[in-house]
mmCIF file of C-alpha atoms in Angstrom:
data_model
loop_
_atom_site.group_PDB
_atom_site.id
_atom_site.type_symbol
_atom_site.label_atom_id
_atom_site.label_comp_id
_atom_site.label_asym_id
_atom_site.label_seq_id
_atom_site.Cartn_x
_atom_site.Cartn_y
_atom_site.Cartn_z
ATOM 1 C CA UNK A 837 145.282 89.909 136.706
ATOM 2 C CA UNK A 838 142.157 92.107 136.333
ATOM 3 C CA UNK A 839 140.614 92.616 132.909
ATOM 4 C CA UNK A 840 137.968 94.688 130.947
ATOM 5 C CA UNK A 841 136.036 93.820 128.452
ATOM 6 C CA UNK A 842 133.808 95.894 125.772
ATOM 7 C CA UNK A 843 131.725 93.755 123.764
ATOM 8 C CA UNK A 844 130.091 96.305 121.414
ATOM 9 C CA UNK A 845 133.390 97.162 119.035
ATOM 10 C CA UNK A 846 130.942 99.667 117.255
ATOM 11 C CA UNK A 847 127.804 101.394 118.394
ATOM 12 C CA UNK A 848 125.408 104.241 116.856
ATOM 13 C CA UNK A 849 122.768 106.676 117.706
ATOM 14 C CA UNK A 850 120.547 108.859 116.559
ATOM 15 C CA UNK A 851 121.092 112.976 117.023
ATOM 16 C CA UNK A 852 119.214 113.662 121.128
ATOM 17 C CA UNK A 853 118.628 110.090 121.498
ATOM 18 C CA UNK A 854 119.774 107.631 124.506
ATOM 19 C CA UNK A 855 122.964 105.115 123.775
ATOM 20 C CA UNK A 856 124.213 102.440 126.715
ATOM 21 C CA UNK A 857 127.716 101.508 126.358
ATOM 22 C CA UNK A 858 128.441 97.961 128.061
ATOM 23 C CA UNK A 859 131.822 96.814 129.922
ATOM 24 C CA UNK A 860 132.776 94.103 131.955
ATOM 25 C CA UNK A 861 135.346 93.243 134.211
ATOM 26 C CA UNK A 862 136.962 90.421 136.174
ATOM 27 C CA UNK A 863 139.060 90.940 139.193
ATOM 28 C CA UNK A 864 139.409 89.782 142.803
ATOM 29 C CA UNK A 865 139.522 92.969 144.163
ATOM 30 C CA UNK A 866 137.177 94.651 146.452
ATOM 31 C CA UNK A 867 138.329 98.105 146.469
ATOM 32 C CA UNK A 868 138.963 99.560 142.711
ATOM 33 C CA UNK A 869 138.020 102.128 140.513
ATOM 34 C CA UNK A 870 136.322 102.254 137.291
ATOM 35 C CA UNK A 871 136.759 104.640 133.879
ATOM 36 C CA UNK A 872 135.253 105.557 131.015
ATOM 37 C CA UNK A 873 137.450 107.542 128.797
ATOM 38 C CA UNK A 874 136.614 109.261 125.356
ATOM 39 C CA UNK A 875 138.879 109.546 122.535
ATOM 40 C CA UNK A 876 138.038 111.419 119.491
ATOM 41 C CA UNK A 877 139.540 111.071 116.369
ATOM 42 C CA UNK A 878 142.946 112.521 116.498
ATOM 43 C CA UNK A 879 142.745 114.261 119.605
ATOM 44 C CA UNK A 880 143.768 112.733 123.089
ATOM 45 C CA UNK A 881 142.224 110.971 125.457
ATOM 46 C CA UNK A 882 140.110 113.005 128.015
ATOM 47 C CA UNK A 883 138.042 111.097 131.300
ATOM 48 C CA UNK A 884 134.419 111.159 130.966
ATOM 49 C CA UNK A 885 133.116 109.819 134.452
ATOM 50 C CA UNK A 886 134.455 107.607 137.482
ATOM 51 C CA UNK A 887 132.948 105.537 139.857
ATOM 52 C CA UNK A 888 134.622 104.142 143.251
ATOM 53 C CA UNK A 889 134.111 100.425 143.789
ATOM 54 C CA UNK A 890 132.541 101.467 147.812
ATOM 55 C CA UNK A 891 129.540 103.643 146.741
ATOM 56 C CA UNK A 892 126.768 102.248 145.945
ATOM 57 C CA UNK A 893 125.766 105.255 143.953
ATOM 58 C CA UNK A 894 125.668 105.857 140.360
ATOM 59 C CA UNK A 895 128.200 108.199 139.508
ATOM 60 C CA UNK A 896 126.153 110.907 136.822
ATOM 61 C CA UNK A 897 128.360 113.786 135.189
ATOM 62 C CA UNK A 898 126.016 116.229 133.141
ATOM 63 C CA UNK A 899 124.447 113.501 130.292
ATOM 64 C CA UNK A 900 126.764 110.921 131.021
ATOM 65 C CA UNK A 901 125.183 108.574 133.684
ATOM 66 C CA UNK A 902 127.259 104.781 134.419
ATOM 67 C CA UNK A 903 124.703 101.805 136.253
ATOM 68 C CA UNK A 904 127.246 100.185 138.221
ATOM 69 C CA UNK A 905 126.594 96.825 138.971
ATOM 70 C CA UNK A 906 129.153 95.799 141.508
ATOM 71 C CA UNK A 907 128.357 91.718 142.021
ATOM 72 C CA UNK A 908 127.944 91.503 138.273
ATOM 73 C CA UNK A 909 130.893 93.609 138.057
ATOM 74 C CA UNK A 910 129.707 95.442 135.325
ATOM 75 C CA UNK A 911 130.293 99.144 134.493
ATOM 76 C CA UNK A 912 127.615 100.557 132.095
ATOM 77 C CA UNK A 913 128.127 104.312 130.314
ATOM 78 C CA UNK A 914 124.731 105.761 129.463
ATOM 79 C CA UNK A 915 124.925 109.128 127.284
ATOM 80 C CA UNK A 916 121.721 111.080 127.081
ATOM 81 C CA UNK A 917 120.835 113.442 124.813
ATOM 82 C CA UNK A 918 123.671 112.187 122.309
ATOM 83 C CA UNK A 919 125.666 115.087 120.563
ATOM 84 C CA UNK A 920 127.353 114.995 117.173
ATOM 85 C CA UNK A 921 130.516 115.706 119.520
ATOM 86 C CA UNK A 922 129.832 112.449 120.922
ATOM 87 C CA UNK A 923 131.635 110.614 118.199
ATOM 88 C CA UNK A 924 134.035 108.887 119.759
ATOM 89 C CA UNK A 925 135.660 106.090 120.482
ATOM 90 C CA UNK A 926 134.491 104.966 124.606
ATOM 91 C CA UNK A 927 137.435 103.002 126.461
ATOM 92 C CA UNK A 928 136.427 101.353 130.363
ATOM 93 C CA UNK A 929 139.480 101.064 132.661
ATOM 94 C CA UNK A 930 140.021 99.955 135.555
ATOM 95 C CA UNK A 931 142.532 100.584 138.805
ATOM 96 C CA UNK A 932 143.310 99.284 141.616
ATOM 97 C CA UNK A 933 142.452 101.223 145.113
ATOM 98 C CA UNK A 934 145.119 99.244 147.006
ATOM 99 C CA UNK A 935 147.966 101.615 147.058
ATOM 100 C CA UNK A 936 150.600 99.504 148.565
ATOM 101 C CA UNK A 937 150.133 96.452 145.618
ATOM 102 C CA UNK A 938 152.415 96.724 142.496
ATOM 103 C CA UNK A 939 150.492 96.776 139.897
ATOM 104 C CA UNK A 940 147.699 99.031 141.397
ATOM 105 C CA UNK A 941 148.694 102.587 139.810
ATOM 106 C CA UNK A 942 148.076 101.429 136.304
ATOM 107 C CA UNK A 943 145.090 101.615 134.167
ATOM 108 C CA UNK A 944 143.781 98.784 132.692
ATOM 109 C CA UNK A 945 141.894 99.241 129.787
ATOM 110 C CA UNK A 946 139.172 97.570 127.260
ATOM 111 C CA UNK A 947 139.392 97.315 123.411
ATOM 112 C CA UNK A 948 136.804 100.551 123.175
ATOM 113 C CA UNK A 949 133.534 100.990 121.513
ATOM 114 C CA UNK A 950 133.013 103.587 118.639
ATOM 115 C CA UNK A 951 130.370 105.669 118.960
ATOM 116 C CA UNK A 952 128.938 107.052 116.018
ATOM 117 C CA UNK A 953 126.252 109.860 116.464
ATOM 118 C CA UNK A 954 124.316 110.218 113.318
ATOM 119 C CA UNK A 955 122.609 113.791 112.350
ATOM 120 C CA UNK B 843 147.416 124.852 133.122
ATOM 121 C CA UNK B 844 148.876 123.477 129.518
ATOM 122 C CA UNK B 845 148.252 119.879 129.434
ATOM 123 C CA UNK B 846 149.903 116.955 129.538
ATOM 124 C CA UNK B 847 152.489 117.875 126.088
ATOM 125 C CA UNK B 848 154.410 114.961 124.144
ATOM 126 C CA UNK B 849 157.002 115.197 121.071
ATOM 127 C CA UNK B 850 157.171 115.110 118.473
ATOM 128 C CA UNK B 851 153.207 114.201 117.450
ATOM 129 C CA UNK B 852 154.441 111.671 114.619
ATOM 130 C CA UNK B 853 157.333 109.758 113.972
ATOM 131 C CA UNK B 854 158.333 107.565 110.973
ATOM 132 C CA UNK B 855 161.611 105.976 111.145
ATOM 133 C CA UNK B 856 163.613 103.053 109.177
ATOM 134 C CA UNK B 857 163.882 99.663 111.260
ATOM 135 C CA UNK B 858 166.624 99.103 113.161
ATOM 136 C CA UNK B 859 167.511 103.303 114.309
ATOM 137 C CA UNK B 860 166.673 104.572 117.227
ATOM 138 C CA UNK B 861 163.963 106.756 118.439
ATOM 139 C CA UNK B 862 163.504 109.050 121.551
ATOM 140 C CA UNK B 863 160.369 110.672 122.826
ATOM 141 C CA UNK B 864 159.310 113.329 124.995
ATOM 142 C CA UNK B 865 156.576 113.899 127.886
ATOM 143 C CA UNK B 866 156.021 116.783 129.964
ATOM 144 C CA UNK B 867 153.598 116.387 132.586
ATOM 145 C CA UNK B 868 151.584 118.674 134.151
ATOM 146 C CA UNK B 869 153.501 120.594 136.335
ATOM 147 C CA UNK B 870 153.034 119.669 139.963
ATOM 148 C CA UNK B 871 152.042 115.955 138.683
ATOM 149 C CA UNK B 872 154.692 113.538 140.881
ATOM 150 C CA UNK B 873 152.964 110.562 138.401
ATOM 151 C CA UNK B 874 154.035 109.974 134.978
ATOM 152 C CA UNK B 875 152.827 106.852 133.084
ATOM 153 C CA UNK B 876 153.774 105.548 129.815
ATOM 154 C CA UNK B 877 150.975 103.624 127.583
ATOM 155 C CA UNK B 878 151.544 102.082 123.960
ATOM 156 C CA UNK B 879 147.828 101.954 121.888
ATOM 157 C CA UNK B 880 147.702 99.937 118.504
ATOM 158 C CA UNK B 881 145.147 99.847 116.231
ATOM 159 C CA UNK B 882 141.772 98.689 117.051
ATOM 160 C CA UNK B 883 142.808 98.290 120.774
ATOM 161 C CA UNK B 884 142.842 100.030 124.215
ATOM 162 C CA UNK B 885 146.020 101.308 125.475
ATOM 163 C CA UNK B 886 148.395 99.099 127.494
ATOM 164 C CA UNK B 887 150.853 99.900 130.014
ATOM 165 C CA UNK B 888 154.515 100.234 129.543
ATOM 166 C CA UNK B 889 155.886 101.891 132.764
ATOM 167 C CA UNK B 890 155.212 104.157 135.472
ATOM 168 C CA UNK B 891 157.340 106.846 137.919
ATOM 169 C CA UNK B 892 156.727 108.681 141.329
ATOM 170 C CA UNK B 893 159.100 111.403 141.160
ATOM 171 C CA UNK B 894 162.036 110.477 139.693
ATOM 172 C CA UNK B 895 162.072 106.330 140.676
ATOM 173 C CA UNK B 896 160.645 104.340 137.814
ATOM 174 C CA UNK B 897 158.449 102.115 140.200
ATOM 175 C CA UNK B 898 156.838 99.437 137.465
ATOM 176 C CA UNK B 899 157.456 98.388 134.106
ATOM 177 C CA UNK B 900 155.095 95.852 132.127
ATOM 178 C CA UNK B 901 156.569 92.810 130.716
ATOM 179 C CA UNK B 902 155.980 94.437 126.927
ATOM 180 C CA UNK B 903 158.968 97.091 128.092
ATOM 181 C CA UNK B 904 161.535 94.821 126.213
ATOM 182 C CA UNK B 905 165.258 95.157 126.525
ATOM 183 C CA UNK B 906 165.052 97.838 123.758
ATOM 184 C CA UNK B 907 163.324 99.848 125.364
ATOM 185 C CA UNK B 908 164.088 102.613 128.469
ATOM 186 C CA UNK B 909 162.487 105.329 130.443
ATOM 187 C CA UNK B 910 163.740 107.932 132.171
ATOM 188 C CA UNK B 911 162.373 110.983 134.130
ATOM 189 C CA UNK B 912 165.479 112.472 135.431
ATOM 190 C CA UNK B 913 164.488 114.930 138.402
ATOM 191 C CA UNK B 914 161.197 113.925 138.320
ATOM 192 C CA UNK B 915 160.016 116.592 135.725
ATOM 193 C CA UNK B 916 159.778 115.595 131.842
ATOM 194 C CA UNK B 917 160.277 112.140 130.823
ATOM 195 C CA UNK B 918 162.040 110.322 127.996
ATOM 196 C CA UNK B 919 161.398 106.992 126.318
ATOM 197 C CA UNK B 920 163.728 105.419 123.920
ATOM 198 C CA UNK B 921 163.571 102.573 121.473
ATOM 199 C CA UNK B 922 166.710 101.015 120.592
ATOM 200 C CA UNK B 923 166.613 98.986 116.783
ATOM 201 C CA UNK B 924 162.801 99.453 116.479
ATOM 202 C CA UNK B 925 161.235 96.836 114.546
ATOM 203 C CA UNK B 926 157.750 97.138 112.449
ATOM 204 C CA UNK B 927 156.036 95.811 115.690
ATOM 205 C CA UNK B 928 156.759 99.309 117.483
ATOM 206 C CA UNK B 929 154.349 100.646 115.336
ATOM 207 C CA UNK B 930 152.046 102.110 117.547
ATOM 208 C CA UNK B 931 150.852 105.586 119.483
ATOM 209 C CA UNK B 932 152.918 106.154 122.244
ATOM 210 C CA UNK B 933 150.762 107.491 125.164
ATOM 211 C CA UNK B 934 152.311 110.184 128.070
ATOM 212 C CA UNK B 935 149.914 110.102 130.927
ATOM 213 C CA UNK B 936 150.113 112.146 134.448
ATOM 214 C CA UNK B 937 148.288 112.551 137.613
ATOM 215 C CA UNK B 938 148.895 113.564 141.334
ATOM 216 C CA UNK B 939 149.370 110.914 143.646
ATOM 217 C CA UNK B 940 145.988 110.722 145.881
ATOM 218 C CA UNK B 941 144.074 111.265 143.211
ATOM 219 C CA UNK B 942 143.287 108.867 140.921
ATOM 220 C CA UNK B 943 142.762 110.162 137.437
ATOM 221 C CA UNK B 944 145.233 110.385 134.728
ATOM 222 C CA UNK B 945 145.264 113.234 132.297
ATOM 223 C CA UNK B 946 146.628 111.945 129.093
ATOM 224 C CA UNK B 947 148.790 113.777 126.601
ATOM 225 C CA UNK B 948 147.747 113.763 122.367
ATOM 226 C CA UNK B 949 150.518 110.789 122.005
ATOM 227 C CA UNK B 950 153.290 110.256 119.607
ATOM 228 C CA UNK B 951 152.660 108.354 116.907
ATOM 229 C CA UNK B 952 155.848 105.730 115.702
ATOM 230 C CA UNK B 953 155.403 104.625 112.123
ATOM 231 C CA UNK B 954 158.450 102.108 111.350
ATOM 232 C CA UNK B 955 159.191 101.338 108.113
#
């Protein structure tokens, strides 16, 4: 069974500066996709960024930027220019890209990291 | 296009009654996915339909509990004699098979008592 794993439970960064959000995974799949969600307080969860498992390029979205590291199979969230909408809590998830598996439609996701942007 | 809608936002009910919640999915979504969130950790699958056919359900979908998405629109899921570890926020999620995000709805929130 795959897994995901945020190590930072809390995080926090100055107003315009730079924050890197780590995750991790474990599976034995080639072909997958990767998350990162945002969830503010009270207020559902919205995707921030994806990346597909076969490019080798980063996928960037505006100031969110992810360093995909597919043989360490790690999964990175860089925010630039942090905003006090920011504040958040950040979960990774994973899915599978094999269509025909059970199992492969779900999301599977970390334990989050809370972001705190600080004025 | 409204969003992925659940009701009601909160619920606090006495263990041991039952409770039923709603999803409506974006319309034109054939994907609706169930996810329970507690405190302090990421969401976790309960259960997942195409259409109408519930395709998957996660071992944490006890015997109290049941989905339905009768002709593939809304869905419901019920918890029979809920017990304090149902507490949780009960995430609706959607998408359009092909593609592979899910929009998620704000979540019902179960409080039992």
């Amino acid at each position: 069974a795959q897994t995901v794993t945020q190590s930072q439970p809390e995080m926090s960064v100055q107003e315009a500066e730079t924050v890197t959000l780590s995750c991790t995974y474990d599976t034995s799949e080639s072909d997958y996709y990767l998350f990162w969600y945002k969830q503010p307080p009270s207020r559902q969860m919205i995707l921030v960024i994806r990346q597909e498992a076969y490019k080798q390029q980063n996928a960037t979205e505006n100031r969110f930027s992810v360093n995909f590291q597919k043989a360490a199979k790690s999964f990175s969230l860089k925010i630039s220019d942090s905003q006090l909408g920011d504040a958040a809590m950040y979960f990774c998830a994973y899915r599978s890209a094999t269509e025909w598996k059970s199992g492969s439609e779900k999301l599977v996701f970390g334990k989050g990291t809370k972001l705190t942007v600080n004025p | 296009d409204t969003g992925v809608s659940q009701n009601p936002r909160h619920k606090i009910t006495k263990r041991g009654q039952n409770v039923t919640f709603r999803c409506d999915p974006i319309s034109e979504h054939n994907r609706l996915y169930w996810y329970r969130q507690t405190l302090g950790q990421g969401p976790e699958f309960l259960t997942y339909f195409q259409n109408e056919a519930q395709l998957e359900k996660s071992r944490l979908l006890s015997d109290r509990f049941s989905a339905e998405r009768p002709k593939g629109s809304f869905s419901t899921l019920e918890i029979q004699r809920t017990e304090q570890g149902d507490s949780a926020m009960y995430l609706c999620a959607s998408s359009v098979q092909g593609v592979e995000e899910q929009y998620f709805g704000p979540g019902t929130r179960l409080t039992v008592t």
